[in-house]
Short mmCIF file of C-alpha atoms in Angstrom, two decimals:
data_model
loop_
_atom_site.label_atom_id
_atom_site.label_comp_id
_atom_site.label_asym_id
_atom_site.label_seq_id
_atom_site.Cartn_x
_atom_site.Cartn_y
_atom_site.Cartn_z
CA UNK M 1 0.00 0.00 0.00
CA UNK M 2 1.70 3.56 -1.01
CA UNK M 3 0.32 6.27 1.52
CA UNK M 4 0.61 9.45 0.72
CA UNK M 5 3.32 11.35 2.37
CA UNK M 6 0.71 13.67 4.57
CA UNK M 7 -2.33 12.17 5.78
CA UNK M 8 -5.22 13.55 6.76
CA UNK M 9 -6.30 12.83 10.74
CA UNK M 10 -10.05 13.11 10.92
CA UNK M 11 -10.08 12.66 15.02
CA UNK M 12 -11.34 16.37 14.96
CA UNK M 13 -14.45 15.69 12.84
CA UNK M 14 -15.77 13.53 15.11
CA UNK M 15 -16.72 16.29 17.81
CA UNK M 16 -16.19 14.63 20.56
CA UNK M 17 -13.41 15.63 23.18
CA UNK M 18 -12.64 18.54 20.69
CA UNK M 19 -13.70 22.08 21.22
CA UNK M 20 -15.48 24.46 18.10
CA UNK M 21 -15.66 22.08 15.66
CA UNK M 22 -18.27 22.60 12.72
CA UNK M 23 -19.50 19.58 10.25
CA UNK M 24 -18.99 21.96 7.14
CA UNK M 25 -15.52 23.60 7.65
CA UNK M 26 -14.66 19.80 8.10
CA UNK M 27 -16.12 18.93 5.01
CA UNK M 28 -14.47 21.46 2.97
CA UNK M 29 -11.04 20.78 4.88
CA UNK M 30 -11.62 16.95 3.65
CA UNK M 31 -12.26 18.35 0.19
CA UNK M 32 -9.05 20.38 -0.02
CA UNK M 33 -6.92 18.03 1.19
CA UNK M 34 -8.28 15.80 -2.03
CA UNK M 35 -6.96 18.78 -4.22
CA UNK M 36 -3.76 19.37 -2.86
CA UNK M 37 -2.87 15.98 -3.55
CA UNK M 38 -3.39 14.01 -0.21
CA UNK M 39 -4.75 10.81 -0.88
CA UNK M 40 -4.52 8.95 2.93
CA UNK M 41 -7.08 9.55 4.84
CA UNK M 42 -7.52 8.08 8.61
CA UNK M 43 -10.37 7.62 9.99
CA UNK M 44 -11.98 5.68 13.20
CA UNK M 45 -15.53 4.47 14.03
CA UNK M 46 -14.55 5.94 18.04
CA UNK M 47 -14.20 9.36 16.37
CA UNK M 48 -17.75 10.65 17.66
CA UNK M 49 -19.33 7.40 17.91
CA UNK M 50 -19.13 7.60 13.90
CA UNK M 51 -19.61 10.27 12.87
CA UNK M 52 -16.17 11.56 11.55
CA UNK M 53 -16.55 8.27 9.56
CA UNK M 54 -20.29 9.97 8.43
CA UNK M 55 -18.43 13.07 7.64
CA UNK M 56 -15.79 11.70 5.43
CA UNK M 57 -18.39 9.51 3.42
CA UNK M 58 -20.89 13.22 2.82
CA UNK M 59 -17.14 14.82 1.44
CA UNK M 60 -16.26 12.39 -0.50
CA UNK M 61 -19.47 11.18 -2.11
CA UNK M 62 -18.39 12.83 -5.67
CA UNK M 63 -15.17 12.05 -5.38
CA UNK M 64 -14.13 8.76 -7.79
CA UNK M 65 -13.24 6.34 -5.35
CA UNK M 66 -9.59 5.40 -6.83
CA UNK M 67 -8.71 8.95 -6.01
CA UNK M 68 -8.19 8.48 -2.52
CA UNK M 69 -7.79 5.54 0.37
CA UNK M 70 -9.63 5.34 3.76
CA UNK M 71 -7.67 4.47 6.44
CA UNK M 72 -9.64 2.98 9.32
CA UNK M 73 -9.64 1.61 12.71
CA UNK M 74 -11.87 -1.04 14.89
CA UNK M 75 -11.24 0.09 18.65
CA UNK M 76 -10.06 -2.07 21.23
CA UNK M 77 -13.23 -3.48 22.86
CA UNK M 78 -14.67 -4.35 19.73
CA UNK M 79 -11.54 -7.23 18.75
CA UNK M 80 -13.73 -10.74 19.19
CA UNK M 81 -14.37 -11.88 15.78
CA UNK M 82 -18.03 -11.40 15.29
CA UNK M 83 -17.62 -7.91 16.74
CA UNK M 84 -14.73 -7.04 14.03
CA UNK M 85 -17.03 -8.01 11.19
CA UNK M 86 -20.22 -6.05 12.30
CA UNK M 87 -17.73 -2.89 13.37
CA UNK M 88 -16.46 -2.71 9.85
CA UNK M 89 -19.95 -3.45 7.95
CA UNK M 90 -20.68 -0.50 10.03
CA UNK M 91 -18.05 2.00 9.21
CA UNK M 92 -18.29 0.66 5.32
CA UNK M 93 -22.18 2.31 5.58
CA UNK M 94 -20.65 5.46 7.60
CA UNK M 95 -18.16 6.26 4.64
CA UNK M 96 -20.85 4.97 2.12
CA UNK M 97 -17.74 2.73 0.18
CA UNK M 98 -17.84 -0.74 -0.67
CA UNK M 99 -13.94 -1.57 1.07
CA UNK M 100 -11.32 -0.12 3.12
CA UNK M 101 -8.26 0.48 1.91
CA UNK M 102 -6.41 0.04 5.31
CA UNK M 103 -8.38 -1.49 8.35
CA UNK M 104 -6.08 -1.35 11.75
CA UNK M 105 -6.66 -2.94 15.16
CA UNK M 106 -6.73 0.94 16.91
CA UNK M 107 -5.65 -0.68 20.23
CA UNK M 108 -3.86 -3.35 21.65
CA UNK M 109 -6.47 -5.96 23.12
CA UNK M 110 -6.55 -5.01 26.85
CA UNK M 111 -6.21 -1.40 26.54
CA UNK M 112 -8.96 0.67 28.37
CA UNK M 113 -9.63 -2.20 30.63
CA UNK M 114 -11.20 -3.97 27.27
CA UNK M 115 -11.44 -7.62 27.16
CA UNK M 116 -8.48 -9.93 26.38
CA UNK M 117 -9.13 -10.91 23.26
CA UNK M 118 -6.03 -13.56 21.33
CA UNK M 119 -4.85 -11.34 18.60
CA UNK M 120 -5.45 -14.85 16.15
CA UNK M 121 -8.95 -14.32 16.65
CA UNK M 122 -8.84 -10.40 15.68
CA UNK M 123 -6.82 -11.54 12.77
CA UNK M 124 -8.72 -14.01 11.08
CA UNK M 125 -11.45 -12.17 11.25
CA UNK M 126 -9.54 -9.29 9.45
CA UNK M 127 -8.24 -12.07 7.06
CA UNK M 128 -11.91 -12.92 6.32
CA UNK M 129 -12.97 -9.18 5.56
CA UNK M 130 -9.86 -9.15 3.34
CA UNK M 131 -10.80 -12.60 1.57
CA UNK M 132 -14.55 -10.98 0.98
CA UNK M 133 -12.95 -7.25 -0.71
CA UNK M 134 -13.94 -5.65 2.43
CA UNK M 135 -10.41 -4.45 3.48
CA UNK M 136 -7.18 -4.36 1.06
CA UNK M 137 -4.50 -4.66 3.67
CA UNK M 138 -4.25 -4.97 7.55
CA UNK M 139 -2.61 -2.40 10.55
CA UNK M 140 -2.22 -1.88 13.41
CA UNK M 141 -1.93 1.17 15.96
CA UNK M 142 -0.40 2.04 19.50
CA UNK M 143 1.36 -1.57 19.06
CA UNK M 144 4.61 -2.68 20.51
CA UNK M 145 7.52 -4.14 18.31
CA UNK M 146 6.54 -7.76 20.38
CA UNK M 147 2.44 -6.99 19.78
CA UNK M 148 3.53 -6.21 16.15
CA UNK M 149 5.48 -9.68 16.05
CA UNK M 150 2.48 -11.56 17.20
CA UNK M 151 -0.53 -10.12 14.64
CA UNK M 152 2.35 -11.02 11.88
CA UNK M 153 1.95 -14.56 12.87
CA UNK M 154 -1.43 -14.68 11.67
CA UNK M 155 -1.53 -12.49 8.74
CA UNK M 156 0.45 -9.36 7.08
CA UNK M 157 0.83 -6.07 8.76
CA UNK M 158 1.42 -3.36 6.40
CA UNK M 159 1.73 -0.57 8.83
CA UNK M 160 1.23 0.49 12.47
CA UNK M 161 0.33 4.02 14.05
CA UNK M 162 2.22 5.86 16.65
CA UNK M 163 2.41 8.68 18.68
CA UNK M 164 5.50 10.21 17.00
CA UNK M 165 6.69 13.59 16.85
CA UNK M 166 9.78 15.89 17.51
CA UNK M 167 8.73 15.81 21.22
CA UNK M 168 7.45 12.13 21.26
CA UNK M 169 10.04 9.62 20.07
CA UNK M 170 9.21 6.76 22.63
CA UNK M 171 8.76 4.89 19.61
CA UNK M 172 12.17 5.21 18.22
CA UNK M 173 13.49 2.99 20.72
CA UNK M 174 12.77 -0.52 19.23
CA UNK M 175 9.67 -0.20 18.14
CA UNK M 176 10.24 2.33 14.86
CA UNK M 177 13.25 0.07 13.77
CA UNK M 178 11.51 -3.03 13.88
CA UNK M 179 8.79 -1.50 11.35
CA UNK M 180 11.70 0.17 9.34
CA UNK M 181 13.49 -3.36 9.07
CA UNK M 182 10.38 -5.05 7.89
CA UNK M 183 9.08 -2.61 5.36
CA UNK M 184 6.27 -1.94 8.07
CA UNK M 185 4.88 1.68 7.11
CA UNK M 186 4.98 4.27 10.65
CA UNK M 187 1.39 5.91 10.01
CA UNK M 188 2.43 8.87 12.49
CA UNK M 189 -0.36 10.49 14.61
CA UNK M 190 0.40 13.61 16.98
CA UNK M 191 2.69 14.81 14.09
CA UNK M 192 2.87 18.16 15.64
CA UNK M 193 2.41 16.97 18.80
CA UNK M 194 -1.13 18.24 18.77
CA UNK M 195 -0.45 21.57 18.02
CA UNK M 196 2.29 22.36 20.68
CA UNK M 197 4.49 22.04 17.52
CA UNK M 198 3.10 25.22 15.84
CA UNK M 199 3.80 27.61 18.52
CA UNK M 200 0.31 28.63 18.96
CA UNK M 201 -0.04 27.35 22.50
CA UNK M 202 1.92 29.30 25.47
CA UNK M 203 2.18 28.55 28.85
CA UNK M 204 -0.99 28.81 31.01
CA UNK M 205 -3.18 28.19 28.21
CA UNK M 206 -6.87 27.29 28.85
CA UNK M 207 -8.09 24.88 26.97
CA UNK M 208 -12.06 24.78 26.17
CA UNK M 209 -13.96 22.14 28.43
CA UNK M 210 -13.96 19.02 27.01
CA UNK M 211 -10.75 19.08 24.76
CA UNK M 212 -8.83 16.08 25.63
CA UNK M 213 -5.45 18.17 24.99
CA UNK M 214 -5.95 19.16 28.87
CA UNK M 215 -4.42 15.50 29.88
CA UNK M 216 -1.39 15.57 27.30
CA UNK M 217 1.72 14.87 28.91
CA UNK M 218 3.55 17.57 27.00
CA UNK M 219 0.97 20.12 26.91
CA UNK M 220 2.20 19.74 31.68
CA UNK M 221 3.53 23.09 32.65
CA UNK M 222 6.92 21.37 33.93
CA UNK M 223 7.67 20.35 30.29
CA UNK M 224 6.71 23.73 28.54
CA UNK M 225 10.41 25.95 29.05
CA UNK M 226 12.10 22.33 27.49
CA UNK M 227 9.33 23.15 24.43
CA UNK M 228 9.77 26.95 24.14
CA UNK M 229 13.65 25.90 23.50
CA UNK M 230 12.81 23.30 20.65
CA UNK M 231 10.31 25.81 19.19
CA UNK M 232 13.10 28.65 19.31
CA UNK M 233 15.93 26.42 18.22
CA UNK M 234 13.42 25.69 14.93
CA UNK M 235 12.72 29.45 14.29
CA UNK M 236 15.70 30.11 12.07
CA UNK M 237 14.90 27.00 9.70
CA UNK M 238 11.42 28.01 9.64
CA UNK M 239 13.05 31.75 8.32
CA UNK M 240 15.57 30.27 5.97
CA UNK M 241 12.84 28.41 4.31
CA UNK M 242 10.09 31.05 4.82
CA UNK M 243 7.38 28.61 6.41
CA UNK M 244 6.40 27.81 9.76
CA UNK M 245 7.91 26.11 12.56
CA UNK M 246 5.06 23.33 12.40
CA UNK M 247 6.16 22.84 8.79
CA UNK M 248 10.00 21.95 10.01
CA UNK M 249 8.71 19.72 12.82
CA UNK M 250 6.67 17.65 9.66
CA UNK M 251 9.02 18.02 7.40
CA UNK M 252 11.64 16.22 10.22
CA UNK M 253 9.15 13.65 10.46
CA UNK M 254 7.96 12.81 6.83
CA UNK M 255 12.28 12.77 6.19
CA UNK M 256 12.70 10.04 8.58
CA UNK M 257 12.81 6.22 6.96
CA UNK M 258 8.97 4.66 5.95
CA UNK M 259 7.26 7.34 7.98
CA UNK M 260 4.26 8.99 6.73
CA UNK M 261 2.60 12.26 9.20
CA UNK M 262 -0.94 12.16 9.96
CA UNK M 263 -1.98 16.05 10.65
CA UNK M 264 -5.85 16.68 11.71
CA UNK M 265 -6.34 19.60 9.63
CA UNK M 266 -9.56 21.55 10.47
CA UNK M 267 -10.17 24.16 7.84
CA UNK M 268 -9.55 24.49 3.95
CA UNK M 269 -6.76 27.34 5.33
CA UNK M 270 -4.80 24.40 7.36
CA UNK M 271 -4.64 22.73 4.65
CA UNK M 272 -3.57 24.75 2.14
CA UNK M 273 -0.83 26.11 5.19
CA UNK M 274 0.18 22.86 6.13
CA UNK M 275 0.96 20.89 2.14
CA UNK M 276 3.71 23.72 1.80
CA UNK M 277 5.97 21.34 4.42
CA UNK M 278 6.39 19.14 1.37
CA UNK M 279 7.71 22.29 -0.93
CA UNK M 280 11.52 22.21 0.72
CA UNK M 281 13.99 19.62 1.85
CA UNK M 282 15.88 19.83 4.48
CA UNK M 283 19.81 18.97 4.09
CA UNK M 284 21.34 16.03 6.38
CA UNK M 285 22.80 18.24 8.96
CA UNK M 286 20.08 20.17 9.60
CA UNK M 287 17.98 17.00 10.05
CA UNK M 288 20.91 15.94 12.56
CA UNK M 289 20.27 19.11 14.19
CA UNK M 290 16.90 19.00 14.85
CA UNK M 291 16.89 15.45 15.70
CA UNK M 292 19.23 16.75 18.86
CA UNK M 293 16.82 19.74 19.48
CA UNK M 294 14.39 17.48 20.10
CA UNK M 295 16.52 15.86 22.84
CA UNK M 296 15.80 18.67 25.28
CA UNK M 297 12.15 17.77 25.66
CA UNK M 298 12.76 13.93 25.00
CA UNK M 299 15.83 13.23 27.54
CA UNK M 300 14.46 15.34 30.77
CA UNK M 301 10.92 13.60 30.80
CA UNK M 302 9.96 9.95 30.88
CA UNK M 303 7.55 8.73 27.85
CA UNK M 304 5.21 5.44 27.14
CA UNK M 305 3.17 4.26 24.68
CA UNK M 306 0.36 6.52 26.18
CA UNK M 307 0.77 10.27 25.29
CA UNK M 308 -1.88 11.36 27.52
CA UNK M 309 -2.45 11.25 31.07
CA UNK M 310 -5.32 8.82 30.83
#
């Protein structure tokens, strides 16, 4: 499966635990991303209880289907195998398409207190939605290089999904090389760290009630002068190349082996902002640079698999 280099998060569309989100700016944000060439789109039947998935499938009802791929996700108390078939027939009538190009295990059986579930029997019922055309290839997301080992035992992973960023890099350990090694594509979510790596947020910011962002482990006001020192030491790229610092912090990330960023992009504007991180390239030493930037948020606190203080 060739993802596109950006792809477009649609977490935000679904409403829920985001603040001031409207149905039709999403829409038309879906729409541009279409134009300016991004053809990955991620999606998940959590998002809103379905109804990014809802969203996604009104935008794209005109568009010709070969024009883009759908990226989705079963969560993780949905994994027995009757519940994996009737959660994708389900998001397949949400996006109003016949198959999904990517369907991925969103969490590792277990997480959230879910039920234990043996990843063989998630995977042969993904093998069976793949036998019918339902799904074209299988991921996985939030999985551990020894998780990752296991679903491969039963079927083939093309790709998992991470929190990865310039401030998040737990994954780099032995989890990102594994995938690397075995051609496994990193699907990148929290790209920019969810938002922290535009610059927009400053210490003591109030987030609206209800946006999840409050329990983020790097939005904690012990980590922010470690972040106002990455975001500085990324101003003078940002100037050389005359775009932001977010589009360095992507542009890092999308330069790094088989990775692929996943950006929620709420308006048309973001968009059309956000593409122009594909318009440069940035030399080895700079991306050696960065990479030890990022060190001063990544060495001085301790990170997990979970992002978020949940």
């Amino acid at each position: 499966m060739e993802f596109s280099k950006l792809i477009l998060g649609t977490w935000q569309a679904g409403k829920d635990m985001w603040a001031g989100i409207d149905d039709q700016e999403s829409i038309l944000a879906i729409r541009a991303a279409i134009e300016a060439g991004i053809t990955t789109i991620d999606t998940a039947i959590v998002y809103g209880a379905g109804h990014a998935e809802q969203i996604l499938g009104e935008a794209l009802s005109q568009v010709p289907r070969t024009q883009y791929q759908i990226a989705d996700k079963v969560f993780a108390n949905k994994l027995k195998y009757k519940q994996v078939i009737e959660e994708c027939e389900r998001s397949l009538k949400n996006l109003q398409t016949e198959y999904l190009d990517l369907y991925q295990i969103h969490w590792p059986s277990g997480t959230f207190n879910s039920e234990i579930v043996p990843i063989e029997d998630t995977m042969q019922a993904l093998n069976k939605l793949q036998a019918d055309g339902k799904i074209k290839h299988i991921g996985v997301s939030n999985f551990s290089k020894q998780q990752i080992q296991e679903a491969m035992q039963y079927g083939e992973i093309v790709s998992n999904q991470p929190p990865y960023s310039l401030l998040w890099r737990y994954y780099d350990k032995e989890t990102n090389p594994f995938c690397r090694k075995n051609n496994i594509a990193i699907l990148a979510y929290s790209s920019l760290a969810q938002g922290l790596l535009t610059g927009k947020f400053k210490r003591g910011h109030v987030f609206s009630p209800g946006d999840h962002r409050i329990n983020n482990k790097l939005f904690q006001p012990e980590i922010y002068d470690k972040v106002d020192q990455v975001l500085a030491g990324l101003q003078p790229y940002a100037d050389k190349y005359n775009t932001s610092i977010g589009n360095i912090a992507l542009n890092w990330l999308i330069s790094q082996p088989n990775t692929h960023a996943i950006v929620g992009m709420r308006t048309a504007q973001q968009v059309q902002d956000t593409v122009k991180c594909l318009s440069f390239n940035l030399s080895a030493s700079e991306l050696q640079a960065i990479d030890k930037l990022s060190e001063l948020v990544t060495r001085n606190m301790q990170q997990n698999e979970m992002q978020w203080n949940w």
